[in-house]
PDB file of N, CA and C in Angstrom:
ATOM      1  N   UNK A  21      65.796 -17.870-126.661  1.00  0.00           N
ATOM      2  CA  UNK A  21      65.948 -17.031-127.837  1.00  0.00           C
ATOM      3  C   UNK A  21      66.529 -17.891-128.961  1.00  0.00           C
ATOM      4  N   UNK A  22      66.392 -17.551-129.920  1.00  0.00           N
ATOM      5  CA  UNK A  22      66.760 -18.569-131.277  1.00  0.00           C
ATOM      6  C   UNK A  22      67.941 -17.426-131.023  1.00  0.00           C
ATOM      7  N   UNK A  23      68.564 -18.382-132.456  1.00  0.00           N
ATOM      8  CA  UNK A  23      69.921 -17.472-133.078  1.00  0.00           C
ATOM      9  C   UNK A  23      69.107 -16.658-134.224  1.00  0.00           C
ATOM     10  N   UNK A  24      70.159 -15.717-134.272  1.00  0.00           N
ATOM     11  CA  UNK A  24      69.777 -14.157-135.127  1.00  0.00           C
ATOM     12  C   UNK A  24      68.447 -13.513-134.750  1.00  0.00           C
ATOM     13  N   UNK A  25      67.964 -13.903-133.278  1.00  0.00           N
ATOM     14  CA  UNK A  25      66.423 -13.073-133.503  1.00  0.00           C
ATOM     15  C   UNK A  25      67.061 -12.328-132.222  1.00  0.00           C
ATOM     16  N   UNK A  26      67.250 -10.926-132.619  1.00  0.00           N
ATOM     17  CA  UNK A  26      67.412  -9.680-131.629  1.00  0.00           C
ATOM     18  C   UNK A  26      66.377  -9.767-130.446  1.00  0.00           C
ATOM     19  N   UNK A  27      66.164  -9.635-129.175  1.00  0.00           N
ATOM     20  CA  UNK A  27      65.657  -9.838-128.475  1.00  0.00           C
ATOM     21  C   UNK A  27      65.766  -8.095-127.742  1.00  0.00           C
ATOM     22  N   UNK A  28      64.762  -7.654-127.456  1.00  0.00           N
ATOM     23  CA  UNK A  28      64.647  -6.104-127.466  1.00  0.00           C
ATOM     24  C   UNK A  28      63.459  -5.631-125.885  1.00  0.00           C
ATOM     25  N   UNK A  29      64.072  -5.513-125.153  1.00  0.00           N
ATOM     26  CA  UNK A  29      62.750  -5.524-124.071  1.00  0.00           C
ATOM     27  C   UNK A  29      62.823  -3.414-123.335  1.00  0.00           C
ATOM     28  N   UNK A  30      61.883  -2.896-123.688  1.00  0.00           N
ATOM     29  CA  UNK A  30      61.832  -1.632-123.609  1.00  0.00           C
ATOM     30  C   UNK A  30      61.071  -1.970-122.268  1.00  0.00           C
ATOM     31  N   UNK A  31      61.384  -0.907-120.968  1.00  0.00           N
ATOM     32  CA  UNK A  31      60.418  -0.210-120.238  1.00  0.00           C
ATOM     33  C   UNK A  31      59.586   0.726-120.980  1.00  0.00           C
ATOM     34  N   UNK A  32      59.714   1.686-121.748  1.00  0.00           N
ATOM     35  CA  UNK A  32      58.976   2.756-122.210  1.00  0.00           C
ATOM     36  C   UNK A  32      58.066   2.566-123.148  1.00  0.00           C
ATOM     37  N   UNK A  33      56.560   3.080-123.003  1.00  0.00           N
ATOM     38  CA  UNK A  33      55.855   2.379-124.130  1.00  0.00           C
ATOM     39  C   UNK A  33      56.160   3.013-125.326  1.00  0.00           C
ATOM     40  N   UNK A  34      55.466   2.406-126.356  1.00  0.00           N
ATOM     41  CA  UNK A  34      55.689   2.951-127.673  1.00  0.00           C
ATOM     42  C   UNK A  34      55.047   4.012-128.018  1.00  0.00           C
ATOM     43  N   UNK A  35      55.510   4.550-128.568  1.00  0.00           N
ATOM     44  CA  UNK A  35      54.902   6.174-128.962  1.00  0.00           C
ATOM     45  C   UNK A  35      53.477   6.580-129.750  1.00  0.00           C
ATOM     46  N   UNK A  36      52.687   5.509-130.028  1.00  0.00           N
ATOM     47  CA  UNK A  36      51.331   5.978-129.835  1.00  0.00           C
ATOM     48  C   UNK A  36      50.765   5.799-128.508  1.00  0.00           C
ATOM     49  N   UNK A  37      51.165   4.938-127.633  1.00  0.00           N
ATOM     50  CA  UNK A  37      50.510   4.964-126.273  1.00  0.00           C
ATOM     51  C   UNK A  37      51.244   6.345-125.631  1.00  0.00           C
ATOM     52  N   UNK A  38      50.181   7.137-124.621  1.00  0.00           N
ATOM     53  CA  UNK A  38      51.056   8.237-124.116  1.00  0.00           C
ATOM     54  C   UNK A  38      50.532   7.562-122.809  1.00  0.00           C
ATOM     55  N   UNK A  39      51.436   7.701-121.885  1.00  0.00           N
ATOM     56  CA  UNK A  39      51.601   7.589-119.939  1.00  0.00           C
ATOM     57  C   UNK A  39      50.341   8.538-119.655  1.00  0.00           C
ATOM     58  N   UNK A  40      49.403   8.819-118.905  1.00  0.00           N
ATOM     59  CA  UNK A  40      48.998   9.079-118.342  1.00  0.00           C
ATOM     60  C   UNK A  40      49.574   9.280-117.063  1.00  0.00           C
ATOM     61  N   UNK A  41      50.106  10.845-116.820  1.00  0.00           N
ATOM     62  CA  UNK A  41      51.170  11.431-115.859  1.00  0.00           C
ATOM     63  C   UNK A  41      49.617  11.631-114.698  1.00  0.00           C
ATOM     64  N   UNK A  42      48.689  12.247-115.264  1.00  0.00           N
ATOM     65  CA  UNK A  42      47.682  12.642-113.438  1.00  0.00           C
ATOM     66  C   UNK A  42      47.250  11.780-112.783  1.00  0.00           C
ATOM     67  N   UNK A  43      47.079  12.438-111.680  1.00  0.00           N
ATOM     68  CA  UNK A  43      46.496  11.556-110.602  1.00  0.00           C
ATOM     69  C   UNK A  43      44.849  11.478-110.573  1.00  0.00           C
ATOM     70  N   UNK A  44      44.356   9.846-110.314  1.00  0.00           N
ATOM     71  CA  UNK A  44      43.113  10.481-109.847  1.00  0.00           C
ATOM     72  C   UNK A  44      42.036  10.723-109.039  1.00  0.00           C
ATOM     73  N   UNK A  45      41.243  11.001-108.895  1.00  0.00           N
ATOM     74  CA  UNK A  45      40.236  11.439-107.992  1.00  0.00           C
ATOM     75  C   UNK A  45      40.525  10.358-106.733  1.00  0.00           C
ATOM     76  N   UNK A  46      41.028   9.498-106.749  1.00  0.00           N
ATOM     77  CA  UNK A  46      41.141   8.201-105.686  1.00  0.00           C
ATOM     78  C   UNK A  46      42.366   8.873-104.692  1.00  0.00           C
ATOM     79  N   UNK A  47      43.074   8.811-105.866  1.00  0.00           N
ATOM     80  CA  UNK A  47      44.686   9.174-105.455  1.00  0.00           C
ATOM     81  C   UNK A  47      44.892  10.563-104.975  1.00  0.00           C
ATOM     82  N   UNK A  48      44.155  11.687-105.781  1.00  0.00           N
ATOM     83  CA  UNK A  48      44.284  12.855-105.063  1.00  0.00           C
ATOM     84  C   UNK A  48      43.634  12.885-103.701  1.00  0.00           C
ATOM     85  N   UNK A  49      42.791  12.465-103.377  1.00  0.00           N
ATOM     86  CA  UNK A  49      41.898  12.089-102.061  1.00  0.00           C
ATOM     87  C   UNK A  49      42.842  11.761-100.884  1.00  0.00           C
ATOM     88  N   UNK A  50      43.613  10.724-101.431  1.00  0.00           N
ATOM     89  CA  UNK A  50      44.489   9.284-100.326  1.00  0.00           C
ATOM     90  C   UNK A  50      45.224  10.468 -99.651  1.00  0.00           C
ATOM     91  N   UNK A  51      46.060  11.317-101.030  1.00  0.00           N
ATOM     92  CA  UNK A  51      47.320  12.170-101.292  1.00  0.00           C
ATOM     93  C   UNK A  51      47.001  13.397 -99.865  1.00  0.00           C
ATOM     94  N   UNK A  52      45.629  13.805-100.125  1.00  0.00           N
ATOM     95  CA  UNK A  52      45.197  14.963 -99.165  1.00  0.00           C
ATOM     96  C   UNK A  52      44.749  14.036 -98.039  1.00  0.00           C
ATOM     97  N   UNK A  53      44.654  13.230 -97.514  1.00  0.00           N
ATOM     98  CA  UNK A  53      44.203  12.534 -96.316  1.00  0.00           C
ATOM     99  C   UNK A  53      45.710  12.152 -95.927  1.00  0.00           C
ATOM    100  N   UNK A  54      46.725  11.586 -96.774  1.00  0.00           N
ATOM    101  CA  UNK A  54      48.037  11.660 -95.946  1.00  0.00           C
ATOM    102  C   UNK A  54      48.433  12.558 -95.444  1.00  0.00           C
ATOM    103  N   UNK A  55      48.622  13.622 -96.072  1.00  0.00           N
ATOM    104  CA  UNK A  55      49.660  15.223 -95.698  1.00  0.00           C
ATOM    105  C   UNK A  55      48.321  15.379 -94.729  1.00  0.00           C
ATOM    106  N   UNK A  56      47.021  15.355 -94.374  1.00  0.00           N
ATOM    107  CA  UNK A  56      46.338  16.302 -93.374  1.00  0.00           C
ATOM    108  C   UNK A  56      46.776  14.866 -92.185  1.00  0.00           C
ATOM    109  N   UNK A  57      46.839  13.913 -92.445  1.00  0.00           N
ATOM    110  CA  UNK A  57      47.490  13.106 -91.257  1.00  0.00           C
ATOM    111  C   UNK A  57      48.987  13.017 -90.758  1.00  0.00           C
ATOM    112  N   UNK A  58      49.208  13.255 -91.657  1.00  0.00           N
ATOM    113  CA  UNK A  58      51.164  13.913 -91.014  1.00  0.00           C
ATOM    114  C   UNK A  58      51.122  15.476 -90.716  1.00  0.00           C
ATOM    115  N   UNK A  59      50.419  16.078 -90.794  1.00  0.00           N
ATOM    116  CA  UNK A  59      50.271  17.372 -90.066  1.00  0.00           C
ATOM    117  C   UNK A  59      49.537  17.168 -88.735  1.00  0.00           C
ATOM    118  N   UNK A  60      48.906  16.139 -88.366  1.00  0.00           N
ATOM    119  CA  UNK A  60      48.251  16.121 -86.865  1.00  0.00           C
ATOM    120  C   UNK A  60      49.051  15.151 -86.556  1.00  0.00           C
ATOM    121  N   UNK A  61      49.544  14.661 -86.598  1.00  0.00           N
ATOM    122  CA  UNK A  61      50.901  13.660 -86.178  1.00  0.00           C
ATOM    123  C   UNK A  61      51.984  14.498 -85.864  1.00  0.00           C
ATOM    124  N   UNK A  62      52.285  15.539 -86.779  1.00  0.00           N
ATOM    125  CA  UNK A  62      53.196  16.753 -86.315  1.00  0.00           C
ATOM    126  C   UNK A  62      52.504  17.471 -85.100  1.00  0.00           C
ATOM    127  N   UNK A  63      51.276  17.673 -85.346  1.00  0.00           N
ATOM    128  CA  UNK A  63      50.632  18.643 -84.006  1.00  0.00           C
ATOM    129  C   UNK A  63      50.607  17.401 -82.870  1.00  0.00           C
ATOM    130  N   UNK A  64      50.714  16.635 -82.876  1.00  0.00           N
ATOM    131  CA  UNK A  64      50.971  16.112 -81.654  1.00  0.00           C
ATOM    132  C   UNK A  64      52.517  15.667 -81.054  1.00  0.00           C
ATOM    133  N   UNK A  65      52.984  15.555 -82.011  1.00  0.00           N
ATOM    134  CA  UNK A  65      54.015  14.995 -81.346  1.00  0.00           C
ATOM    135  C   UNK A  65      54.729  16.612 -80.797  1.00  0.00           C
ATOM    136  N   UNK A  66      54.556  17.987 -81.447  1.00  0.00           N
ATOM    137  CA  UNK A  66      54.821  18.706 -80.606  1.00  0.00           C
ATOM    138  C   UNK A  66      54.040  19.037 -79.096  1.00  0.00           C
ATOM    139  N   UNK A  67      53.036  18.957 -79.194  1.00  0.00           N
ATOM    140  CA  UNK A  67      52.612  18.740 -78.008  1.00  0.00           C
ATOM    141  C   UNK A  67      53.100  18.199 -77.138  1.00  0.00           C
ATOM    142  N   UNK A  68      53.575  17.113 -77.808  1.00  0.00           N
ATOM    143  CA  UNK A  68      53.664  16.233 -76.050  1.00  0.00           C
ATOM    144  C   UNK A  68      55.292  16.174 -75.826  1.00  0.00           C
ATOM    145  N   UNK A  69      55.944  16.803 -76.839  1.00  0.00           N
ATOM    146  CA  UNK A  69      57.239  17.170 -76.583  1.00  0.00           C
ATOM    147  C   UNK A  69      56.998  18.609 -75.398  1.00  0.00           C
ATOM    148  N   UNK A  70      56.198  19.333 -75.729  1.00  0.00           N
ATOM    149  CA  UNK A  70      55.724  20.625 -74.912  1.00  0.00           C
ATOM    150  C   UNK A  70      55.587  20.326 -73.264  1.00  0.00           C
ATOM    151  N   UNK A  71      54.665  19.328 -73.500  1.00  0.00           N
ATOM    152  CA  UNK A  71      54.307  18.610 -72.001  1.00  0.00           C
ATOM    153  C   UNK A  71      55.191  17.948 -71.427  1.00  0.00           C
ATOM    154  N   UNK A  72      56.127  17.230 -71.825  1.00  0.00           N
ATOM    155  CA  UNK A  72      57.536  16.594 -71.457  1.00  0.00           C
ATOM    156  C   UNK A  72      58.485  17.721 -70.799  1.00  0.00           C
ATOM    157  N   UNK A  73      58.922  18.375 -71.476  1.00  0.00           N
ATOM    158  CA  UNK A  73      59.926  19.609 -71.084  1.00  0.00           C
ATOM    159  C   UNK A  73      59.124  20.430 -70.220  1.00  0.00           C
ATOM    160  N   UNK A  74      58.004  20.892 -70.009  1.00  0.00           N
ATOM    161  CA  UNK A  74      57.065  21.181 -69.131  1.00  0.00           C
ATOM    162  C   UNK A  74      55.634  21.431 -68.274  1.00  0.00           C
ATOM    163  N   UNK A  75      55.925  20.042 -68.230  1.00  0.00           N
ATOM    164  CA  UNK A  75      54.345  19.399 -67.000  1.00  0.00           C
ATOM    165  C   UNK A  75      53.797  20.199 -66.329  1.00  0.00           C
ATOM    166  N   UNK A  76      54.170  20.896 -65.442  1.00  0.00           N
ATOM    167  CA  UNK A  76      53.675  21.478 -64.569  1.00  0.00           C
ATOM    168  C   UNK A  76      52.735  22.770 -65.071  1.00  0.00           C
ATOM    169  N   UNK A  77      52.963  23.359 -66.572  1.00  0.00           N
ATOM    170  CA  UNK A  77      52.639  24.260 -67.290  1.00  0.00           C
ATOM    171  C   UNK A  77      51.178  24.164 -67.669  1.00  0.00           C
ATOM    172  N   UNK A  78      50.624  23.352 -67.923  1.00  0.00           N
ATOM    173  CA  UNK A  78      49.445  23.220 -68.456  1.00  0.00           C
ATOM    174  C   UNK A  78      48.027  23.256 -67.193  1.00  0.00           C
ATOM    175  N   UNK A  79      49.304  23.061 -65.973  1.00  0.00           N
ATOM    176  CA  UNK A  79      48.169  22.770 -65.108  1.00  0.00           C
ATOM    177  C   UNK A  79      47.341  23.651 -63.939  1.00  0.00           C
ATOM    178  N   UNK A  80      46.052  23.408 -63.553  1.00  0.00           N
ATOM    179  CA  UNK A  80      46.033  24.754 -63.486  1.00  0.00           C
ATOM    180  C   UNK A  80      46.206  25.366 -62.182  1.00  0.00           C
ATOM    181  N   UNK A  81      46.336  26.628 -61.643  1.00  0.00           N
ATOM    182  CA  UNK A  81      46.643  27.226 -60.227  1.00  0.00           C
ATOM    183  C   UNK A  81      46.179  27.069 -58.778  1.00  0.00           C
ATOM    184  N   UNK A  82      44.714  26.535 -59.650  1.00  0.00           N
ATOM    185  CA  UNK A  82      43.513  26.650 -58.531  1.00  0.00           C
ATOM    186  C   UNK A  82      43.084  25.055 -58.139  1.00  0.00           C
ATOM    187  N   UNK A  83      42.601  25.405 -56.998  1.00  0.00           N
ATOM    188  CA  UNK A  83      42.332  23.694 -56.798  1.00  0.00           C
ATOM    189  C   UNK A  83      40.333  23.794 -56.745  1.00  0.00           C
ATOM    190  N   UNK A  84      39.838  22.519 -56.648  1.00  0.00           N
ATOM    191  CA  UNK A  84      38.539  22.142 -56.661  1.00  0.00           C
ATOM    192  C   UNK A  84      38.392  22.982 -55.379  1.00  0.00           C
ATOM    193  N   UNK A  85      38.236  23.288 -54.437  1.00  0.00           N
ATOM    194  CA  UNK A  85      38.075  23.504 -53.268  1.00  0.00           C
ATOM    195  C   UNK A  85      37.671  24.974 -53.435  1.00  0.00           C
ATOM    196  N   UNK A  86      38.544  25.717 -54.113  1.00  0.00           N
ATOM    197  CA  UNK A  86      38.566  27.094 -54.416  1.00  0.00           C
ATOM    198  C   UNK A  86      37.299  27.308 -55.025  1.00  0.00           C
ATOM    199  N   UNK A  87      36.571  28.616 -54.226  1.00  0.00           N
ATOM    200  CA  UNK A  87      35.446  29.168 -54.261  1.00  0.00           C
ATOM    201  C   UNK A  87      34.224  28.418 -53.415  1.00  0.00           C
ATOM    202  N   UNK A  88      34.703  27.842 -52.746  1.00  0.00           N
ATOM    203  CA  UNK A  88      33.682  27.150 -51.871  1.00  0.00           C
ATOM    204  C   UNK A  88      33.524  27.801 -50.620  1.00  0.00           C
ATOM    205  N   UNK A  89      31.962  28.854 -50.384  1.00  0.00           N
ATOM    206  CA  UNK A  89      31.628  29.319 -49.385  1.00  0.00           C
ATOM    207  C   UNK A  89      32.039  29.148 -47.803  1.00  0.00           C
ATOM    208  N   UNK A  90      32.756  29.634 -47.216  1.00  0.00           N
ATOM    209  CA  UNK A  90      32.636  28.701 -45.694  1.00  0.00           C
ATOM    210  C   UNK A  90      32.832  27.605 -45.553  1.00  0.00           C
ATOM    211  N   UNK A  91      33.977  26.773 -46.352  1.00  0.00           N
ATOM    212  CA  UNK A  91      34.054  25.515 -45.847  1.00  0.00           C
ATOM    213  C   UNK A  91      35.748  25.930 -46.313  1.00  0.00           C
ATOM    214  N   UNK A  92      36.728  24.825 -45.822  1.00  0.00           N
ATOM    215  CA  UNK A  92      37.912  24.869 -45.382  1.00  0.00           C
ATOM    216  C   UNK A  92      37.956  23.498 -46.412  1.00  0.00           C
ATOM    217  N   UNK A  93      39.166  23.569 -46.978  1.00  0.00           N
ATOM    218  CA  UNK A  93      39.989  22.097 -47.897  1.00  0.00           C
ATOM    219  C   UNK A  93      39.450  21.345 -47.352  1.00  0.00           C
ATOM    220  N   UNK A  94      39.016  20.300 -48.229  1.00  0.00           N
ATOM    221  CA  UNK A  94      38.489  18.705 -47.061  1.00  0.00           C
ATOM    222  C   UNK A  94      37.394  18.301 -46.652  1.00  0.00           C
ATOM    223  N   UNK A  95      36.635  19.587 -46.508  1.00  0.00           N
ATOM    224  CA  UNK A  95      35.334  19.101 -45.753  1.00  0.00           C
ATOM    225  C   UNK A  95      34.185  19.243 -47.367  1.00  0.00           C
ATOM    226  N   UNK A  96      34.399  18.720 -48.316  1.00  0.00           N
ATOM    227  CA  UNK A  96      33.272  19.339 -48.980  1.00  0.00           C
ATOM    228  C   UNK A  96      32.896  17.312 -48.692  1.00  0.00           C
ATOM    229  N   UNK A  97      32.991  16.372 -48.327  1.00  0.00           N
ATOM    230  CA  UNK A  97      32.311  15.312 -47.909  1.00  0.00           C
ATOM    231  C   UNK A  97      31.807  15.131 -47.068  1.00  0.00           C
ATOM    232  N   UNK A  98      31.709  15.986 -46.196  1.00  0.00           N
ATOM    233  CA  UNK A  98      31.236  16.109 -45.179  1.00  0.00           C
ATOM    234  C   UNK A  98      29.808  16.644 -45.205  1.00  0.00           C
ATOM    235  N   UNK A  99      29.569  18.222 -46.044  1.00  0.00           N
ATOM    236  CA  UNK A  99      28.292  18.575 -46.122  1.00  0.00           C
ATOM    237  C   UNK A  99      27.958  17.637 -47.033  1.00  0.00           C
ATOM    238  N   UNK A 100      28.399  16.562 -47.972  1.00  0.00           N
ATOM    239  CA  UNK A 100      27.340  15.926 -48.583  1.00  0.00           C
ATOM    240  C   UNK A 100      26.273  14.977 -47.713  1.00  0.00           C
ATOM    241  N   UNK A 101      26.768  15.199 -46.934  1.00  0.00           N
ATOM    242  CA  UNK A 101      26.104  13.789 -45.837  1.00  0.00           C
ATOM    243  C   UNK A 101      24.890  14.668 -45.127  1.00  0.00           C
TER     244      UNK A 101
END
């Protein structure tokens, strides 16, 4: 800087330029693809908090075997032969 020359550095532009505050078409896009990906990031991580505290819940009552005509647990390798 010389002597006597004021040296003046603004962040804000000058008042014929105006900021352009919106977002656009790029950014609103990104904006809705984040929040719908932190909402399935939320749906999962409750999930598997669900499945943690209780495993046994999801699973189901019946086994493969069940509804099989005349045959007893075990043997369904047997009639394949």
């Amino acid at each position: 800087m010389m002597d006597g020359e004021i040296f003046t550095a603004t962040l804000v532009p000058s008042g014929n330029i105006t900021p352009n505050s919106s977002m656009t078409l790029e950014q609103k896009t990104t904006f809705a693809f984040v929040i719908l990906f932190f909402i399935f990031l939320g749906i999962l991580i409750v999930r598997c908090f669900r499945i943690l505290l209780d495993p046994y819940r999801s699973m189901p009552t019946s086994t493969w075997a069940d509804g099989l005509d005349g045959l007893e647990k075990g043997q369904f390798d047997y009639v394949l032969a």
